[in-house]
Short mmCIF file of C-alpha atoms and ligand atoms in Angstrom, two decimals:
data_model
loop_
_atom_site.label_atom_id
_atom_site.label_comp_id
_atom_site.label_asym_id
_atom_site.label_seq_id
_atom_site.Cartn_x
_atom_site.Cartn_y
_atom_site.Cartn_z
CA UNK A 1 16.93 3.26 20.43
CA UNK A 2 14.78 2.58 17.36
CA UNK A 3 11.29 3.59 16.30
CA UNK A 4 8.02 1.70 16.46
CA UNK A 5 4.46 1.89 15.21
CA UNK A 6 2.45 3.30 18.13
CA UNK A 7 -1.01 3.41 16.59
CA UNK A 8 -2.90 2.78 13.34
CA UNK A 9 -6.01 3.88 11.54
CA UNK A 10 -7.79 3.40 8.24
CA UNK A 11 -10.66 4.83 6.20
CA UNK A 12 -12.58 3.33 3.31
CA UNK A 13 -15.22 4.74 0.95
CA UNK A 14 -18.77 3.65 1.70
CA UNK A 15 -19.60 2.39 -1.73
CA UNK A 16 -19.00 -1.33 -2.24
CA UNK A 17 -18.67 -2.51 -5.87
CA UNK A 18 -18.85 -6.26 -6.35
CA UNK A 19 -17.49 -8.35 -9.25
CA UNK A 20 -21.06 -8.82 -10.44
CA UNK A 21 -21.47 -5.01 -10.50
CA UNK A 22 -18.41 -4.73 -12.75
CA UNK A 23 -19.68 -7.50 -15.03
CA UNK A 24 -22.47 -5.01 -15.93
CA UNK A 25 -19.98 -2.46 -17.30
CA UNK A 26 -17.16 -4.57 -18.81
CA UNK A 27 -17.01 -8.08 -20.25
CA UNK A 28 -15.94 -9.98 -17.14
CA UNK A 29 -17.33 -12.32 -14.50
CA UNK A 30 -17.13 -12.96 -10.78
CA UNK A 31 -15.58 -16.36 -11.60
CA UNK A 32 -12.70 -14.88 -13.68
CA UNK A 33 -11.89 -12.10 -11.20
CA UNK A 34 -12.07 -14.22 -8.07
CA UNK A 35 -10.19 -17.21 -9.50
CA UNK A 36 -7.35 -15.15 -11.04
CA UNK A 37 -7.01 -12.62 -8.17
CA UNK A 38 -9.03 -13.49 -5.09
CA UNK A 39 -10.83 -10.12 -5.37
CA UNK A 40 -14.58 -10.21 -4.72
CA UNK A 41 -15.41 -6.54 -4.13
CA UNK A 42 -13.70 -3.15 -3.74
CA UNK A 43 -14.57 0.23 -2.32
CA UNK A 44 -14.95 3.06 -4.81
CA UNK A 45 -14.96 6.72 -3.76
CA UNK A 46 -18.08 8.67 -4.61
CA UNK A 47 -18.12 11.44 -1.96
CA UNK A 48 -14.65 10.74 -0.52
CA UNK A 49 -11.31 12.00 -1.85
CA UNK A 50 -7.69 11.08 -1.28
CA UNK A 51 -7.58 14.05 1.12
CA UNK A 52 -10.71 13.11 3.17
CA UNK A 53 -9.66 9.46 3.41
CA UNK A 54 -6.17 10.53 4.54
CA UNK A 55 -7.63 12.88 7.19
CA UNK A 56 -9.92 10.19 8.54
CA UNK A 57 -7.24 7.46 8.62
CA UNK A 58 -4.78 9.89 10.20
CA UNK A 59 -7.21 11.01 12.90
CA UNK A 60 -7.93 7.36 13.83
CA UNK A 61 -4.20 6.60 14.07
CA UNK A 62 -3.63 9.60 16.31
CA UNK A 63 -6.47 8.49 18.61
CA UNK A 64 -5.14 4.93 18.68
CA UNK A 65 -1.65 6.11 19.61
CA UNK A 66 -2.86 8.62 22.14
CA UNK A 67 -0.62 11.35 20.72
CA UNK A 68 -1.58 15.03 20.44
CA UNK A 69 -1.52 16.45 16.96
CA UNK A 70 0.97 19.14 18.14
CA UNK A 71 3.52 16.39 18.90
CA UNK A 72 3.72 15.29 15.27
CA UNK A 73 6.93 16.53 13.59
CA UNK A 74 6.35 15.04 10.16
CA UNK A 75 3.30 14.08 8.04
CA UNK A 76 4.08 11.98 5.02
CA UNK A 77 1.37 10.95 2.61
CA UNK A 78 2.26 8.19 0.19
CA UNK A 79 -0.03 8.37 -2.84
CA UNK A 80 -0.01 8.30 -6.62
CA UNK A 81 -3.49 9.79 -6.75
CA UNK A 82 -3.45 13.16 -4.94
CA UNK A 83 -6.46 15.40 -5.44
CA UNK A 84 -4.08 18.08 -6.75
CA UNK A 85 -0.38 18.76 -6.60
CA UNK A 86 -0.38 21.99 -4.49
CA UNK A 87 -0.94 22.16 -1.60
CA UNK A 88 0.19 18.57 -1.09
CA UNK A 89 -2.15 16.12 0.70
CA UNK A 90 0.00 16.18 3.87
CA UNK A 91 -0.50 19.93 4.26
CA UNK A 92 -4.27 19.45 4.02
CA UNK A 93 -4.10 16.69 6.65
CA UNK A 94 -2.02 18.98 8.86
CA UNK A 95 -4.65 21.73 8.63
CA UNK A 96 -7.54 19.37 9.35
CA UNK A 97 -5.82 17.67 12.35
CA UNK A 98 -4.11 20.75 13.81
CA UNK A 99 -0.66 19.22 13.59
CA UNK A 100 0.86 22.69 13.56
CA UNK A 101 4.43 21.55 14.22
CA UNK A 102 4.75 19.09 11.34
CA UNK A 103 6.78 19.21 8.14
CA UNK A 104 4.44 17.97 5.42
CA UNK A 105 5.09 16.27 2.11
CA UNK A 106 3.92 13.56 -0.25
CA UNK A 107 5.92 10.69 -1.62
CA UNK A 108 5.12 8.48 -4.58
CA UNK A 109 6.59 4.99 -4.69
CA UNK A 110 3.33 3.48 -5.94
CA UNK A 111 2.31 0.36 -4.00
CA UNK A 112 5.58 0.42 -1.96
CA UNK A 113 4.78 3.95 -0.76
CA UNK A 114 3.64 3.17 2.74
CA UNK A 115 6.78 1.14 3.48
CA UNK A 116 8.99 3.87 1.93
CA UNK A 117 7.16 6.34 4.15
CA UNK A 118 7.59 4.37 7.39
CA UNK A 119 11.29 3.95 6.57
CA UNK A 120 11.68 7.69 6.06
CA UNK A 121 9.91 8.40 9.32
CA UNK A 122 12.11 5.80 11.07
CA UNK A 123 15.25 7.60 9.79
CA UNK A 124 13.94 11.05 10.92
CA UNK A 125 13.15 9.74 14.38
CA UNK A 126 16.35 7.73 14.83
CA UNK A 127 18.44 10.71 13.84
CA UNK A 128 16.65 12.84 16.54
CA UNK A 129 15.11 15.32 14.05
CA UNK A 130 11.54 14.64 15.20
CA UNK A 131 9.77 12.66 17.95
CA UNK A 132 6.63 11.45 16.12
CA UNK A 133 5.53 11.03 12.53
CA UNK A 134 2.19 10.35 10.88
CA UNK A 135 2.60 8.20 7.79
CA UNK A 136 -0.44 7.71 5.54
CA UNK A 137 -0.92 5.57 2.43
CA UNK A 138 -3.98 6.83 0.54
CA UNK A 139 -5.43 6.31 -2.96
CA UNK A 140 -8.42 7.09 -5.06
CA UNK A 141 -7.24 4.87 -7.92
CA UNK A 142 -10.73 4.84 -9.37
CA UNK A 143 -10.07 8.23 -10.99
CA UNK A 144 -7.09 6.93 -13.02
CA UNK A 145 -8.65 3.64 -14.16
CA UNK A 146 -9.86 3.09 -17.68
CA UNK A 147 -13.32 1.76 -16.88
CA UNK A 148 -13.53 0.17 -20.32
CA UNK A 149 -10.33 -1.95 -19.78
CA UNK A 150 -11.33 -5.16 -17.99
CA UNK A 151 -7.60 -6.03 -17.61
CA UNK A 152 -7.10 -3.27 -15.05
CA UNK A 153 -10.39 -1.78 -13.79
CA UNK A 154 -11.34 -4.99 -11.92
CA UNK A 155 -8.12 -5.03 -9.86
CA UNK A 156 -8.02 -1.81 -7.90
CA UNK A 157 -9.89 0.00 -5.14
CA UNK A 158 -9.84 3.18 -3.05
CA UNK A 159 -8.89 3.64 0.61
CA UNK A 160 -6.35 4.88 3.16
CA UNK A 161 -4.33 3.54 6.07
CA UNK A 162 -2.18 5.39 8.57
CA UNK A 163 0.39 4.82 11.30
CA UNK A 164 1.97 6.89 14.05
CA UNK A 165 5.69 6.23 14.36
CA UNK A 166 7.67 7.23 17.44
CA UNK A 167 10.93 6.56 19.29
CA UNK A 168 10.96 3.26 21.20
CA UNK A 169 13.38 0.77 22.74
CA UNK A 170 11.79 -2.04 20.73
CA UNK A 171 10.22 -1.82 17.31
CA UNK A 172 11.73 -1.70 13.85
CA UNK A 173 14.82 -3.95 13.59
CA UNK A 174 15.44 -4.17 9.85
CA UNK A 175 14.48 -2.43 6.65
CA UNK A 176 14.90 -3.22 3.00
CA UNK A 177 14.04 -1.46 -0.22
CA UNK A 178 14.97 -0.65 -3.76
CA UNK A 179 13.79 0.12 -7.24
CA UNK A 180 14.48 -0.95 -10.84
CA UNK A 181 13.59 1.97 -13.06
CA UNK A 182 14.54 0.02 -16.13
CA UNK A 183 11.34 -2.04 -15.63
CA UNK A 184 9.13 1.06 -15.24
CA UNK A 185 7.20 0.43 -18.42
CA UNK A 186 5.53 -2.66 -16.91
CA UNK A 187 3.19 -0.54 -14.78
CA UNK A 188 2.41 3.04 -15.70
CA UNK A 189 -0.04 5.89 -15.52
CA UNK A 190 -0.31 8.61 -18.14
CA UNK A 191 2.25 11.43 -18.03
CA UNK A 192 1.47 15.14 -17.83
CA UNK A 193 2.89 16.35 -21.13
CA UNK A 194 4.64 19.71 -21.63
CA UNK A 195 2.01 22.25 -22.48
CA UNK A 196 3.21 25.86 -22.87
CA UNK A 197 3.29 28.46 -25.66
CA UNK A 198 6.43 26.88 -27.16
CA UNK A 199 5.24 23.25 -27.33
CA UNK A 200 2.52 21.37 -29.15
CA UNK A 201 -0.16 19.69 -27.08
CA UNK A 202 0.34 15.97 -26.83
CA UNK A 203 -2.50 13.54 -26.37
CA UNK A 204 -2.89 12.62 -22.72
CA UNK A 205 -3.97 9.33 -21.24
CA UNK A 206 -4.19 9.35 -17.42
CA UNK A 207 -4.92 5.69 -17.06
CA UNK A 208 -3.16 2.81 -15.35
CA UNK A 209 -1.62 0.43 -17.90
CA UNK A 210 0.04 -2.80 -16.88
CA UNK A 211 1.85 -5.86 -18.21
CA UNK A 212 0.16 -8.06 -15.64
CA UNK A 213 2.29 -11.16 -16.27
CA UNK A 214 5.61 -9.30 -16.03
CA UNK A 215 4.46 -7.62 -12.74
CA UNK A 216 3.30 -10.99 -11.47
CA UNK A 217 6.69 -12.65 -12.20
CA UNK A 218 8.51 -9.69 -10.58
CA UNK A 219 6.32 -9.91 -7.46
CA UNK A 220 6.71 -13.61 -6.82
CA UNK A 221 10.49 -13.31 -7.15
CA UNK A 222 10.84 -10.08 -5.12
CA UNK A 223 8.54 -10.72 -2.17
CA UNK A 224 10.36 -13.82 -0.83
CA UNK A 225 13.74 -12.08 -1.35
CA UNK A 226 12.59 -9.00 0.63
CA UNK A 227 11.47 -11.16 3.56
CA UNK A 228 14.67 -13.18 3.41
CA UNK A 229 16.87 -10.09 3.35
CA UNK A 230 14.98 -8.52 6.25
CA UNK A 231 15.50 -11.52 8.47
CA UNK A 232 19.08 -12.35 7.40
CA UNK A 233 20.27 -8.82 8.25
CA UNK A 234 19.40 -9.40 11.92
CA UNK A 235 20.10 -13.17 12.18
CA UNK A 236 16.48 -14.13 12.58
CA UNK A 237 15.10 -17.38 11.13
CA UNK A 238 12.16 -16.92 8.76
CA UNK A 239 10.07 -19.39 10.83
CA UNK A 240 10.31 -17.03 13.82
CA UNK A 241 7.96 -14.55 12.08
CA UNK A 242 4.48 -14.33 13.61
CA UNK A 243 2.80 -12.41 10.82
CA UNK A 244 3.69 -11.25 7.30
CA UNK A 245 1.65 -8.44 5.79
CA UNK A 246 2.11 -8.33 2.02
CA UNK A 247 0.89 -5.82 -0.55
CA UNK A 248 -2.67 -6.94 -1.41
CA UNK A 249 -2.49 -7.22 -5.19
CA UNK A 250 -3.36 -10.82 -5.92
CA UNK A 251 -4.05 -13.88 -3.71
CA UNK A 252 -1.99 -16.06 -6.05
CA UNK A 253 1.07 -13.83 -5.56
CA UNK A 254 0.70 -14.16 -1.75
CA UNK A 255 0.20 -17.92 -1.91
CA UNK A 256 3.26 -18.35 -4.17
CA UNK A 257 5.35 -16.22 -1.83
CA UNK A 258 4.25 -18.28 1.17
CA UNK A 259 5.16 -21.50 -0.71
CA UNK A 260 8.58 -20.16 -1.74
CA UNK A 261 9.26 -19.09 1.85
CA UNK A 262 8.07 -22.54 3.05
CA UNK A 263 5.70 -20.84 5.50
CA UNK A 264 1.99 -21.63 6.20
CA UNK A 265 -0.49 -19.32 4.43
CA UNK A 266 -2.12 -18.60 7.84
CA UNK A 267 0.83 -16.27 8.54
CA UNK A 268 -0.23 -14.03 5.63
CA UNK A 269 -3.48 -12.24 6.46
CA UNK A 270 -5.40 -10.99 3.43
CA UNK A 271 -8.20 -8.48 2.85
CA UNK A 272 -7.88 -8.09 -0.94
CA UNK A 273 -11.12 -10.07 -1.34
CA UNK A 274 -12.97 -7.04 0.11
CA UNK A 275 -10.85 -4.10 -1.03
CA UNK A 276 -8.90 -5.15 -4.17
CA UNK A 277 -5.51 -3.54 -4.69
CA UNK A 278 -5.42 -0.14 -2.99
CA UNK A 279 -1.72 0.52 -3.89
CA UNK A 280 -0.04 2.73 -1.24
CA UNK A 281 -2.87 2.12 1.16
CA UNK A 282 -3.01 -1.68 1.04
CA UNK A 283 -0.42 -2.72 3.70
CA UNK A 284 -1.49 0.18 5.97
CA UNK A 285 -5.17 -0.82 5.89
CA UNK A 286 -4.26 -4.49 6.52
CA UNK A 287 -2.01 -3.51 9.45
CA UNK A 288 -4.82 -1.52 11.00
CA UNK A 289 -7.22 -4.44 10.61
CA UNK A 290 -4.91 -7.06 12.16
CA UNK A 291 -4.03 -4.69 14.99
CA UNK A 292 -7.62 -3.76 15.81
CA UNK A 293 -8.86 -7.33 15.57
CA UNK A 294 -6.17 -8.53 18.00
CA UNK A 295 -4.53 -10.81 15.40
CA UNK A 296 -1.15 -9.34 16.38
CA UNK A 297 -0.05 -8.81 19.95
CA UNK A 298 2.78 -7.15 21.81
CA UNK A 299 6.10 -8.92 21.22
CA UNK A 300 5.06 -10.42 17.83
CA UNK A 301 7.65 -10.28 15.06
CA UNK A 302 5.98 -8.80 12.00
CA UNK A 303 7.23 -8.26 8.43
CA UNK A 304 5.64 -5.81 6.00
CA UNK A 305 6.55 -6.07 2.32
CA UNK A 306 5.34 -4.54 -0.89
CA UNK A 307 6.13 -4.04 -4.56
CA UNK A 308 4.72 -1.90 -7.28
CA UNK A 309 5.10 0.62 -10.07
CA UNK A 310 8.57 2.04 -10.59
CA UNK A 311 9.22 -0.83 -10.26
CA UNK A 312 9.75 -0.35 -6.52
CA UNK A 313 9.87 -2.66 -3.52
CA UNK A 314 10.29 -2.25 0.23
CA UNK A 315 9.98 -4.19 3.46
CA UNK A 316 10.14 -3.60 7.22
CA UNK A 317 10.76 -6.05 10.07
CA UNK A 318 9.61 -5.05 13.55
CA UNK A 319 8.49 -6.13 16.91
CA UNK A 320 4.92 -5.04 17.68
CA UNK A 321 5.02 -3.13 20.91
O1 UT7 B 1 0.23 -3.38 -7.31
C1 UT7 B 1 0.87 -4.08 -8.28
C2 UT7 B 1 -0.03 -4.29 -9.42
N1 UT7 B 1 -0.26 -5.37 -10.16
C3 UT7 B 1 -0.15 -6.70 -9.88
O2 UT7 B 1 0.32 -7.18 -8.93
C4 UT7 B 1 -0.69 -7.55 -10.97
C5 UT7 B 1 0.07 -8.80 -11.23
N2 UT7 B 1 -0.57 -9.61 -12.25
C6 UT7 B 1 -1.73 -10.25 -12.08
O3 UT7 B 1 -2.28 -10.25 -11.00
C7 UT7 B 1 -2.30 -11.05 -13.23
O4 UT7 B 1 -1.35 -11.02 -14.31
C8 UT7 B 1 -3.69 -10.54 -13.72
C9 UT7 B 1 -4.73 -10.82 -12.64
C10 UT7 B 1 -3.64 -9.02 -13.95
C11 UT7 B 1 -4.08 -11.19 -15.00
O5 UT7 B 1 -4.11 -12.59 -14.82
P1 UT7 B 1 -3.47 -13.55 -15.91
O6 UT7 B 1 -3.67 -14.95 -15.43
O7 UT7 B 1 -2.04 -13.07 -16.16
O8 UT7 B 1 -4.37 -13.29 -17.18
P2 UT7 B 1 -4.00 -12.69 -18.63
O9 UT7 B 1 -3.68 -11.23 -18.53
O10 UT7 B 1 -3.00 -13.59 -19.27
O11 UT7 B 1 -5.34 -12.87 -19.37
C12 UT7 B 1 -5.88 -14.18 -19.65
C13 UT7 B 1 -7.15 -14.00 -20.46
C14 UT7 B 1 -7.01 -13.07 -21.68
O12 UT7 B 1 -7.83 -13.60 -22.70
P3 UT7 B 1 -7.20 -14.46 -23.87
O13 UT7 B 1 -6.19 -13.62 -24.48
O14 UT7 B 1 -6.63 -15.68 -23.19
O15 UT7 B 1 -8.41 -14.79 -24.71
C15 UT7 B 1 -7.54 -11.73 -21.21
O16 UT7 B 1 -8.06 -10.97 -22.27
O17 UT7 B 1 -8.16 -13.36 -19.62
C16 UT7 B 1 -8.67 -12.17 -20.32
N3 UT7 B 1 -9.05 -11.22 -19.28
C17 UT7 B 1 -10.24 -11.21 -18.67
N4 UT7 B 1 -11.31 -11.96 -18.82
C18 UT7 B 1 -12.38 -11.68 -18.02
C19 UT7 B 1 -8.25 -10.20 -18.77
N5 UT7 B 1 -8.96 -9.53 -17.84
C20 UT7 B 1 -10.21 -10.12 -17.79
C21 UT7 B 1 -11.29 -9.86 -16.98
N6 UT7 B 1 -12.36 -10.70 -17.17
N7 UT7 B 1 -11.39 -8.92 -16.05
#
């Protein structure tokens, strides 16, 4: 017995912001952004929040799986941009969906968060603690971007993706993950400084800061090694994979990974041209798209892999059921 993804959903803000739109607020161009990253537009939340996007994506995943909200034993929301820290986003999703029997918590593993969440759900299900889990990756990164920094504000977008995980004879066959906290300074957001009657206030900066080239080098090394480790653990050849869904940060990272794995680029679907980097949501949104468009079918062997702030990384190998 293992666990499998039984249904997916996603939700995106209505507002589309193109590269040309950004060129009106920072010194950049469509040519620079699209050549260096592959990104052409992104969705930016105006009325939506991390909570509303999570609820919408979660509801769609429940409908797709045909599971009642009462059957969910765990709701996990992977995010680094919650609307507040208490109650956590998963509790708000629980209330909105009526998933009255679920434990609810958030996890933050930055862009690897959805894969960390699915692995956690897999462990809960395989150990018999729960029957079904709802795992959501959701972000409104637009609220922690420095909109005067062209080096970061052009890269990210808002959105959410979700999956229902449940016990199954076929499904997840291998997982992989890790972190290297010693490289944490390469990708950060501002800290919440101590602020009480016994401390001095420190200046706060909530924004994403990144050493893009270091993160790029890390990603192109790490992604192929995740996919290799996932397949080697279960004696599967890399060329048996039908589809590889990578974190949508940069088209050049995905192309380099494909080349290093000696696999055709067609096996690596992309949507970063439309949505940019949505951190914890990116692989979940892409999975929902390939599932709903019929690009993946029952029996396909699929790898998910991501990397991000922490630095963290994670991957999952599974049969689509
Ligand atoms: O979820 C994980 C998160 N992050 C990633 O995966 C990011 C990984 N890294 C990358 O994708 C790339 O490093 C970037 C796309 C972020 C940057 O590409 P790059 O080829 O490493 O460019 P660069 O940072 O070396 O900048 C090259 C030039 C610089 O100008 P000078 O110093 O050569 O005059 C930058 O100031 O491009 C300039 N630049 C821009 N120009 C126009 C930086 N951002 C922009 C911009 N528009 N938006």
